PDB file of C-alpha atoms and ligand atoms in Angstrom:
ATOM      1  CA  MET A   1      27.986 -14.878   6.721  1.00 86.00           C
ATOM      2  CA  PHE A   2      31.164 -13.532   8.859  1.00 94.00           C
ATOM      3  CA  GLU A   3      31.601 -16.625  10.640  1.00 95.00           C
ATOM      4  CA  LYS A   4      31.299 -18.932   7.807  1.00 96.00           C
ATOM      5  CA  ILE A   5      34.135 -16.985   5.801  1.00 97.00           C
ATOM      6  CA  GLN A   6      36.162 -16.423   8.877  1.00 95.00           C
ATOM      7  CA  GLU A   7      36.097 -20.575   9.574  1.00 96.00           C
ATOM      8  CA  GLU A   8      36.648 -21.144   5.791  1.00 97.00           C
ATOM      9  CA  LEU A   9      39.795 -18.737   5.834  1.00 98.00           C
ATOM     10  CA  ARG A  10      41.046 -19.939   9.122  1.00 97.00           C
ATOM     11  CA  ARG A  11      41.063 -23.704   7.601  1.00 97.00           C
ATOM     12  CA  ALA A  12      42.834 -22.462   4.674  1.00 97.00           C
ATOM     13  CA  GLY A  13      45.268 -20.341   6.909  1.00 98.00           C
ATOM     14  CA  VAL A  14      44.422 -17.073   4.766  1.00 98.00           C
ATOM     15  CA  HIS A  15      44.339 -13.672   6.580  1.00 98.00           C
ATOM     16  CA  LEU A  16      40.930 -11.860   6.284  1.00 98.00           C
ATOM     17  CA  VAL A  17      40.904  -7.909   5.676  1.00 98.00           C
ATOM     18  CA  ALA A  18      37.531  -6.632   6.422  1.00 98.00           C
ATOM     19  CA  VAL A  19      37.083  -3.805   3.722  1.00 98.00           C
ATOM     20  CA  SER A  20      34.856  -1.189   5.968  1.00 98.00           C
ATOM     21  CA  LYS A  21      34.976   1.708   3.479  1.00 98.00           C
ATOM     22  CA  THR A  22      31.955   3.938   3.630  1.00 98.00           C
ATOM     23  CA  LYS A  23      30.724   1.909   6.437  1.00 98.00           C
ATOM     24  CA  SER A  24      30.004   3.431   9.966  1.00 98.00           C
ATOM     25  CA  PRO A  25      32.052   2.724  13.051  1.00 98.00           C
ATOM     26  CA  ASP A  26      29.229   1.182  14.607  1.00 98.00           C
ATOM     27  CA  GLN A  27      29.043  -1.221  11.537  1.00 98.00           C
ATOM     28  CA  ILE A  28      32.743  -1.926  11.899  1.00 98.00           C
ATOM     29  CA  MET A  29      32.287  -2.632  15.822  1.00 98.00           C
ATOM     30  CA  GLU A  30      29.823  -5.251  15.273  1.00 98.00           C
ATOM     31  CA  LEU A  31      32.732  -7.262  13.406  1.00 97.00           C
ATOM     32  CA  TYR A  32      35.162  -6.230  15.947  1.00 98.00           C
ATOM     33  CA  ARG A  33      32.781  -7.875  18.857  1.00 98.00           C
ATOM     34  CA  LYS A  34      33.022 -10.868  16.921  1.00 97.00           C
ATOM     35  CA  GLY A  35      36.964 -10.939  16.813  1.00 97.00           C
ATOM     36  CA  GLN A  36      37.811  -9.375  13.566  1.00 98.00           C
ATOM     37  CA  ARG A  37      40.825  -6.919  14.045  1.00 98.00           C
ATOM     38  CA  VAL A  38      42.136  -6.286  10.408  1.00 98.00           C
ATOM     39  CA  PHE A  39      40.060  -3.661   8.564  1.00 98.00           C
ATOM     40  CA  GLY A  40      40.894  -1.962   5.126  1.00 98.00           C
ATOM     41  CA  GLU A  41      40.014   1.509   3.767  1.00 98.00           C
ATOM     42  CA  ASN A  42      40.801   3.039   0.372  1.00 98.00           C
ATOM     43  CA  LYS A  43      40.541   6.704   1.353  1.00 98.00           C
ATOM     44  CA  VAL A  44      43.157   8.600   3.696  1.00 98.00           C
ATOM     45  CA  GLN A  45      40.571  10.855   5.402  1.00 98.00           C
ATOM     46  CA  GLU A  46      38.041   8.227   6.169  1.00 98.00           C
ATOM     47  CA  LEU A  47      40.823   5.934   7.495  1.00 98.00           C
ATOM     48  CA  VAL A  48      42.067   8.547   9.728  1.00 98.00           C
ATOM     49  CA  SER A  49      38.730   9.341  11.329  1.00 98.00           C
ATOM     50  CA  LYS A  50      37.796   5.890  11.739  1.00 98.00           C
ATOM     51  CA  GLN A  51      41.067   5.325  13.475  1.00 98.00           C
ATOM     52  CA  GLU A  52      40.359   8.241  15.774  1.00 98.00           C
ATOM     53  CA  ALA A  53      36.964   6.907  16.497  1.00 98.00           C
ATOM     54  CA  LEU A  54      37.540   3.369  17.075  1.00 98.00           C
ATOM     55  CA  PRO A  55      39.583   0.895  19.502  1.00 98.00           C
ATOM     56  CA  PRO A  56      43.409   1.313  19.280  1.00 98.00           C
ATOM     57  CA  ASP A  57      43.861  -2.612  18.748  1.00 98.00           C
ATOM     58  CA  ILE A  58      42.361  -2.348  15.337  1.00 98.00           C
ATOM     59  CA  GLU A  59      45.052  -3.024  12.373  1.00 98.00           C
ATOM     60  CA  TRP A  60      44.224  -0.652   9.542  1.00 99.00           C
ATOM     61  CA  HIS A  61      45.376  -1.545   5.914  1.00 99.00           C
ATOM     62  CA  LEU A  62      45.382   1.199   3.344  1.00 98.00           C
ATOM     63  CA  ILE A  63      43.968  -0.854   0.218  1.00 98.00           C
ATOM     64  CA  GLY A  64      43.471   2.180  -2.102  1.00 97.00           C
ATOM     65  CA  HIS A  65      45.602   4.797  -4.371  1.00 96.00           C
ATOM     66  CA  LEU A  66      47.788   7.002  -2.015  1.00 98.00           C
ATOM     67  CA  GLN A  67      49.145  10.251  -2.846  1.00 98.00           C
ATOM     68  CA  THR A  68      52.444  11.188  -1.361  1.00 98.00           C
ATOM     69  CA  ASN A  69      51.130  14.319   0.228  1.00 98.00           C
ATOM     70  CA  LYS A  70      48.979  12.249   2.246  1.00 98.00           C
ATOM     71  CA  VAL A  71      51.185   9.447   3.728  1.00 98.00           C
ATOM     72  CA  LYS A  72      51.910  11.884   6.580  1.00 98.00           C
ATOM     73  CA  TYR A  73      48.342  11.244   8.165  1.00 98.00           C
ATOM     74  CA  ILE A  74      48.376   7.724   8.275  1.00 98.00           C
ATOM     75  CA  ALA A  75      52.281   6.891   8.782  1.00 98.00           C
ATOM     76  CA  PRO A  76      51.604   7.357  12.907  1.00 98.00           C
ATOM     77  CA  PHE A  77      49.097   3.891  12.974  1.00 98.00           C
ATOM     78  CA  VAL A  78      48.594   2.369   9.479  1.00 99.00           C
ATOM     79  CA  ALA A  79      49.458  -1.291   9.887  1.00 99.00           C
ATOM     80  CA  MET A  80      50.119  -2.251   6.297  1.00 99.00           C
ATOM     81  CA  ILE A  81      49.807   0.126   3.196  1.00 99.00           C
ATOM     82  CA  GLN A  82      48.868  -2.584   0.450  1.00 98.00           C
ATOM     83  CA  SER A  83      48.564  -0.176  -2.406  1.00 98.00           C
ATOM     84  CA  VAL A  84      52.726   0.864  -3.057  1.00 98.00           C
ATOM     85  CA  ASP A  85      52.871   1.416  -6.965  1.00 97.00           C
ATOM     86  CA  SER A  86      55.993   3.652  -7.216  1.00 97.00           C
ATOM     87  CA  LEU A  87      59.451   4.401  -5.774  1.00 98.00           C
ATOM     88  CA  LYS A  88      58.714   7.764  -5.119  1.00 98.00           C
ATOM     89  CA  LEU A  89      55.659   6.807  -2.933  1.00 98.00           C
ATOM     90  CA  LEU A  90      57.721   4.288  -0.932  1.00 98.00           C
ATOM     91  CA  LEU A  91      60.602   6.908  -0.297  1.00 98.00           C
ATOM     92  CA  GLU A  92      57.942   9.122   1.070  1.00 98.00           C
ATOM     93  CA  ILE A  93      56.525   6.436   3.300  1.00 98.00           C
ATOM     94  CA  ASP A  94      59.997   5.528   4.528  1.00 98.00           C
ATOM     95  CA  LYS A  95      60.724   9.144   5.522  1.00 98.00           C
ATOM     96  CA  GLN A  96      57.202   9.640   7.380  1.00 98.00           C
ATOM     97  CA  ALA A  97      57.544   6.206   9.013  1.00 98.00           C
ATOM     98  CA  LYS A  98      61.032   7.234  10.306  1.00 98.00           C
ATOM     99  CA  LYS A  99      59.729  10.649  11.796  1.00 98.00           C
ATOM    100  CA  CYS A 100      57.416   8.561  13.915  1.00 98.00           C
ATOM    101  CA  GLY A 101      60.079   5.873  14.836  1.00 98.00           C
ATOM    102  CA  ARG A 102      58.013   3.217  12.887  1.00 98.00           C
ATOM    103  CA  VAL A 103      58.506   0.389  10.184  1.00 98.00           C
ATOM    104  CA  ILE A 104      55.665   0.173   7.768  1.00 99.00           C
ATOM    105  CA  PRO A 105      54.947  -3.116   6.170  1.00 98.00           C
ATOM    106  CA  CYS A 106      54.011  -2.529   2.304  1.00 99.00           C
ATOM    107  CA  LEU A 107      52.757  -4.472  -0.309  1.00 98.00           C
ATOM    108  CA  LEU A 108      53.646  -3.952  -4.133  1.00 98.00           C
ATOM    109  CA  GLN A 109      50.469  -3.384  -6.004  1.00 98.00           C
ATOM    110  CA  PHE A 110      50.680  -5.114  -9.536  1.00 98.00           C
ATOM    111  CA  HIS A 111      48.680  -4.214 -12.421  1.00 96.00           C
ATOM    112  CA  ILE A 112      47.219  -7.888 -13.400  1.00 95.00           C
ATOM    113  CA  ALA A 113      43.503  -6.626 -14.860  1.00 92.00           C
ATOM    114  CA  GLU A 114      42.873  -6.171 -18.587  1.00 87.00           C
ATOM    115  CA  GLU A 115      40.944  -2.649 -17.342  1.00 81.00           C
ATOM    116  CA  GLU A 116      43.578   0.331 -18.073  1.00 78.00           C
ATOM    117  CA  THR A 117      41.973   2.040 -15.151  1.00 70.00           C
ATOM    118  CA  LYS A 118      43.482  -0.051 -12.137  1.00 65.00           C
ATOM    119  CA  PHE A 119      46.541   1.125 -10.621  1.00 85.00           C
ATOM    120  CA  GLY A 120      49.850  -1.028  -9.948  1.00 96.00           C
ATOM    121  CA  LEU A 121      53.262  -1.923 -11.351  1.00 97.00           C
ATOM    122  CA  SER A 122      54.376  -4.149 -14.096  1.00 96.00           C
ATOM    123  CA  PHE A 123      56.945  -6.722 -13.536  1.00 98.00           C
ATOM    124  CA  GLN A 124      59.446  -4.643 -14.956  1.00 97.00           C
ATOM    125  CA  GLU A 125      58.809  -1.743 -13.147  1.00 97.00           C
ATOM    126  CA  ALA A 126      58.779  -3.616  -9.898  1.00 98.00           C
ATOM    127  CA  GLU A 127      62.382  -4.593 -10.737  1.00 98.00           C
ATOM    128  CA  THR A 128      63.744  -1.466 -11.564  1.00 98.00           C
ATOM    129  CA  LEU A 129      62.144  -0.272  -8.272  1.00 98.00           C
ATOM    130  CA  LEU A 130      63.623  -3.008  -6.186  1.00 98.00           C
ATOM    131  CA  SER A 131      67.365  -3.290  -8.024  1.00 97.00           C
ATOM    132  CA  SER A 132      67.561   0.770  -7.524  1.00 98.00           C
ATOM    133  CA  GLU A 133      70.053   2.240  -4.993  1.00 97.00           C
ATOM    134  CA  SER A 134      67.729   4.377  -3.209  1.00 97.00           C
ATOM    135  CA  PHE A 135      65.464   1.274  -2.568  1.00 97.00           C
ATOM    136  CA  GLN A 136      68.271  -0.266  -0.952  1.00 95.00           C
ATOM    137  CA  GLY A 137      68.700   2.497   1.640  1.00 95.00           C
ATOM    138  CA  LEU A 138      65.476   2.262   2.969  1.00 98.00           C
ATOM    139  CA  LYS A 139      65.219   1.324   6.850  1.00 98.00           C
ATOM    140  CA  ASN A 140      61.874   2.180   7.742  1.00 98.00           C
ATOM    141  CA  ILE A 141      59.752   0.185   5.307  1.00 98.00           C
ATOM    142  CA  ARG A 142      59.361  -3.615   5.059  1.00 98.00           C
ATOM    143  CA  ILE A 143      57.926  -5.057   1.404  1.00 98.00           C
ATOM    144  CA  ALA A 144      55.757  -7.871   2.934  1.00 98.00           C
ATOM    145  CA  GLY A 145      54.493  -9.119  -0.594  1.00 98.00           C
ATOM    146  CA  VAL A 146      52.224  -8.089  -3.369  1.00 98.00           C
ATOM    147  CA  MET A 147      48.820  -7.092  -4.035  1.00 98.00           C
ATOM    148  CA  GLY A 148      46.518  -7.107  -6.888  1.00 98.00           C
ATOM    149  CA  MET A 149      42.842  -6.832  -8.452  1.00 97.00           C
ATOM    150  CA  ALA A 150      41.490  -9.013 -10.925  1.00 96.00           C
ATOM    151  CA  THR A 151      39.482  -7.766 -14.039  1.00 95.00           C
ATOM    152  CA  PHE A 152      35.635  -7.084 -13.263  1.00 93.00           C
ATOM    153  CA  THR A 153      34.121  -9.902 -15.233  1.00 95.00           C
ATOM    154  CA  GLU A 154      32.110 -13.246 -14.856  1.00 95.00           C
ATOM    155  CA  ASP A 155      34.930 -14.968 -16.494  1.00 97.00           C
ATOM    156  CA  GLU A 156      36.376 -17.249 -14.087  1.00 97.00           C
ATOM    157  CA  ARG A 157      38.937 -18.447 -16.350  1.00 97.00           C
ATOM    158  CA  GLN A 158      40.366 -15.043 -16.874  1.00 97.00           C
ATOM    159  CA  ILE A 159      40.129 -14.068 -13.238  1.00 98.00           C
ATOM    160  CA  GLY A 160      42.072 -17.612 -12.337  1.00 98.00           C
ATOM    161  CA  LYS A 161      44.482 -16.470 -14.914  1.00 98.00           C
ATOM    162  CA  GLU A 162      45.265 -13.149 -13.280  1.00 97.00           C
ATOM    163  CA  PHE A 163      45.542 -14.708  -9.999  1.00 98.00           C
ATOM    164  CA  ARG A 164      48.076 -17.008 -11.277  1.00 98.00           C
ATOM    165  CA  ARG A 165      49.854 -14.292 -12.966  1.00 98.00           C
ATOM    166  CA  LEU A 166      50.123 -12.295  -9.512  1.00 98.00           C
ATOM    167  CA  ARG A 167      51.520 -15.524  -7.733  1.00 98.00           C
ATOM    168  CA  GLU A 168      53.920 -16.059 -10.397  1.00 98.00           C
ATOM    169  CA  ILE A 169      55.279 -12.793  -9.919  1.00 98.00           C
ATOM    170  CA  PHE A 170      55.257 -13.041  -5.873  1.00 98.00           C
ATOM    171  CA  LEU A 171      57.344 -16.460  -6.517  1.00 98.00           C
ATOM    172  CA  ARG A 172      60.028 -14.807  -9.183  1.00 98.00           C
ATOM    173  CA  LEU A 173      60.545 -11.587  -6.717  1.00 98.00           C
ATOM    174  CA  LYS A 174      60.749 -14.059  -3.956  1.00 98.00           C
ATOM    175  CA  ALA A 175      63.664 -15.870  -5.659  1.00 98.00           C
ATOM    176  CA  LEU A 176      65.153 -12.709  -7.046  1.00 98.00           C
ATOM    177  CA  TYR A 177      64.947 -10.397  -4.269  1.00 98.00           C
ATOM    178  CA  PHE A 178      63.693 -11.721  -0.958  1.00 98.00           C
ATOM    179  CA  ALA A 179      65.199 -15.278  -0.659  1.00 97.00           C
ATOM    180  CA  GLU A 180      66.654 -14.587   2.862  1.00 93.00           C
ATOM    181  CA  ASN A 181      63.630 -12.837   3.803  1.00 96.00           C
ATOM    182  CA  PRO A 182      60.324 -14.405   5.686  1.00 97.00           C
ATOM    183  CA  VAL A 183      58.763 -11.083   5.859  1.00 98.00           C
ATOM    184  CA  PHE A 184      57.953 -11.209   2.066  1.00 98.00           C
ATOM    185  CA  SER A 185      55.178 -13.647   2.399  1.00 98.00           C
ATOM    186  CA  GLU A 186      51.749 -12.083   1.415  1.00 98.00           C
ATOM    187  CA  ILE A 187      49.923 -12.447  -1.780  1.00 99.00           C
ATOM    188  CA  SER A 188      46.906 -10.112  -1.222  1.00 98.00           C
ATOM    189  CA  MET A 189      44.142 -11.138  -4.026  1.00 98.00           C
ATOM    190  CA  GLY A 190      40.326 -11.960  -3.730  1.00 98.00           C
ATOM    191  CA  MET A 191      37.638  -9.892  -2.901  1.00 98.00           C
ATOM    192  CA  SER A 192      33.900 -10.578  -2.402  1.00 98.00           C
ATOM    193  CA  SER A 193      32.964 -11.845  -5.942  1.00 97.00           C
ATOM    194  CA  ASP A 194      36.216 -13.668  -6.558  1.00 98.00           C
ATOM    195  CA  TYR A 195      37.866 -14.806  -3.216  1.00 98.00           C
ATOM    196  CA  ALA A 196      36.805 -18.414  -3.862  1.00 98.00           C
ATOM    197  CA  ILE A 197      39.057 -18.336  -7.098  1.00 98.00           C
ATOM    198  CA  ALA A 198      41.995 -16.778  -5.132  1.00 98.00           C
ATOM    199  CA  LEU A 199      41.600 -19.530  -2.421  1.00 98.00           C
ATOM    200  CA  LYS A 200      42.206 -21.837  -5.290  1.00 98.00           C
ATOM    201  CA  GLU A 201      45.195 -19.878  -6.879  1.00 98.00           C
ATOM    202  CA  GLY A 202      47.084 -19.636  -3.606  1.00 98.00           C
ATOM    203  CA  THR A 203      46.091 -16.554  -2.155  1.00 98.00           C
ATOM    204  CA  THR A 204      47.401 -15.546   1.796  1.00 98.00           C
ATOM    205  CA  MET A 205      45.169 -12.334   2.238  1.00 98.00           C
ATOM    206  CA  VAL A 206      41.760 -11.568   0.835  1.00 98.00           C
ATOM    207  CA  ARG A 207      40.130  -8.127   1.271  1.00 98.00           C
ATOM    208  CA  ILE A 208      36.180  -8.530   1.633  1.00 98.00           C
ATOM    209  CA  GLY A 209      33.773  -5.871   2.126  1.00 98.00           C
ATOM    210  CA  THR A 210      30.419  -6.509   0.285  1.00 98.00           C
ATOM    211  CA  LEU A 211      29.935 -10.281   1.832  1.00 97.00           C
ATOM    212  CA  LEU A 212      30.711  -9.108   5.167  1.00 97.00           C
ATOM    213  CA  PHE A 213      28.999  -5.892   5.344  1.00 97.00           C
ATOM    214  CA  GLY A 214      26.425  -5.864   2.616  1.00 96.00           C
ATOM    215  CA  PRO A 215      26.452  -3.772  -0.658  1.00 96.00           C
ATOM    216  CA  ARG A 216      27.651   0.046  -0.551  1.00 94.00           C
ATOM    217  CA  GLN A 217      25.446   2.715  -2.275  1.00 85.00           C
TER     218      GLN A 217
HETATM  219  C1  PLP B 301      36.407  -2.098  -1.978  1.00 64.42           C
HETATM  220  C2  PLP B 301      37.864  -2.963  -2.143  1.00 64.42           C
HETATM  221  C3  PLP B 301      37.580  -4.045  -1.890  1.00 64.42           C
HETATM  222  C4  PLP B 301      36.426  -5.126  -1.486  1.00 64.42           C
HETATM  223  O1  PLP B 301      35.241  -5.208  -2.457  1.00 64.42           O
HETATM  224  P1  PLP B 301      34.359  -6.142  -2.051  1.00 64.42           P
HETATM  225  O2  PLP B 301      33.853  -6.399  -3.612  1.00 64.42           O
HETATM  226  O3  PLP B 301      33.302  -5.398  -1.387  1.00 64.42           O
HETATM  227  O4  PLP B 301      34.518  -7.287  -1.204  1.00 64.42           O
HETATM  228  C5  PLP B 301      38.725  -4.919  -2.172  1.00 64.42           C
HETATM  229  N1  PLP B 301      39.960  -4.534  -2.633  1.00 64.42           N
HETATM  230  C6  PLP B 301      40.272  -3.318  -2.852  1.00 64.42           C
HETATM  231  C7  PLP B 301      41.309  -2.745  -3.354  1.00 64.42           C
HETATM  232  C8  PLP B 301      38.901  -2.530  -2.711  1.00 64.42           C
HETATM  233  O5  PLP B 301      38.935  -1.011  -3.065  1.00 64.42           O
END
């Protein structure tokens, strides 16, 4: 399954984040040996213990909600934080990245689903964040794009609509705030159940767990 998805994504020029939450280091090493280097986790503690146990050339993405008081644990090594949903969090990431002498790539997470429970910014909140004075001063983060999760539904038209909305958000922010900035380039959307739709709607980065590792408990 891994090889098939890897080839499909390679042809499309789309990055693969292998979502390894709840999976063991051995299971991660299986994909590592097949060449996968980018893995995603949604919990800080799990991310830290796996990072300590596994090869140093793995690029770890945090894809779940992040509390400001936990940023310090991942700042020394995290390759990307995909789930930035407030200025407060971004300020803390910048502060901790600076302490480590690093620049941490981040994605702004948007609320595109119908469900109330999913985290994320609205377009207006993102505009407020990006035009704020405290954002302008940040030197140790880079905004590398946007991330979103579609509604959990079988309705493919609904999912397609939500992914199109995220791509529109990306394009508008690019034009308004990142026109001269090639780093702002990623649209992280698509999981096991909906990555085919995300490919059609112009994703640049998919986050796939179940299809690669099998179902979680
Ligand atoms: C778990 C998770 C995924 C992967 O989900 P699968 O359905 O297992 O592919 C993707 N993105 C986020 C934010 C997740 O928490």
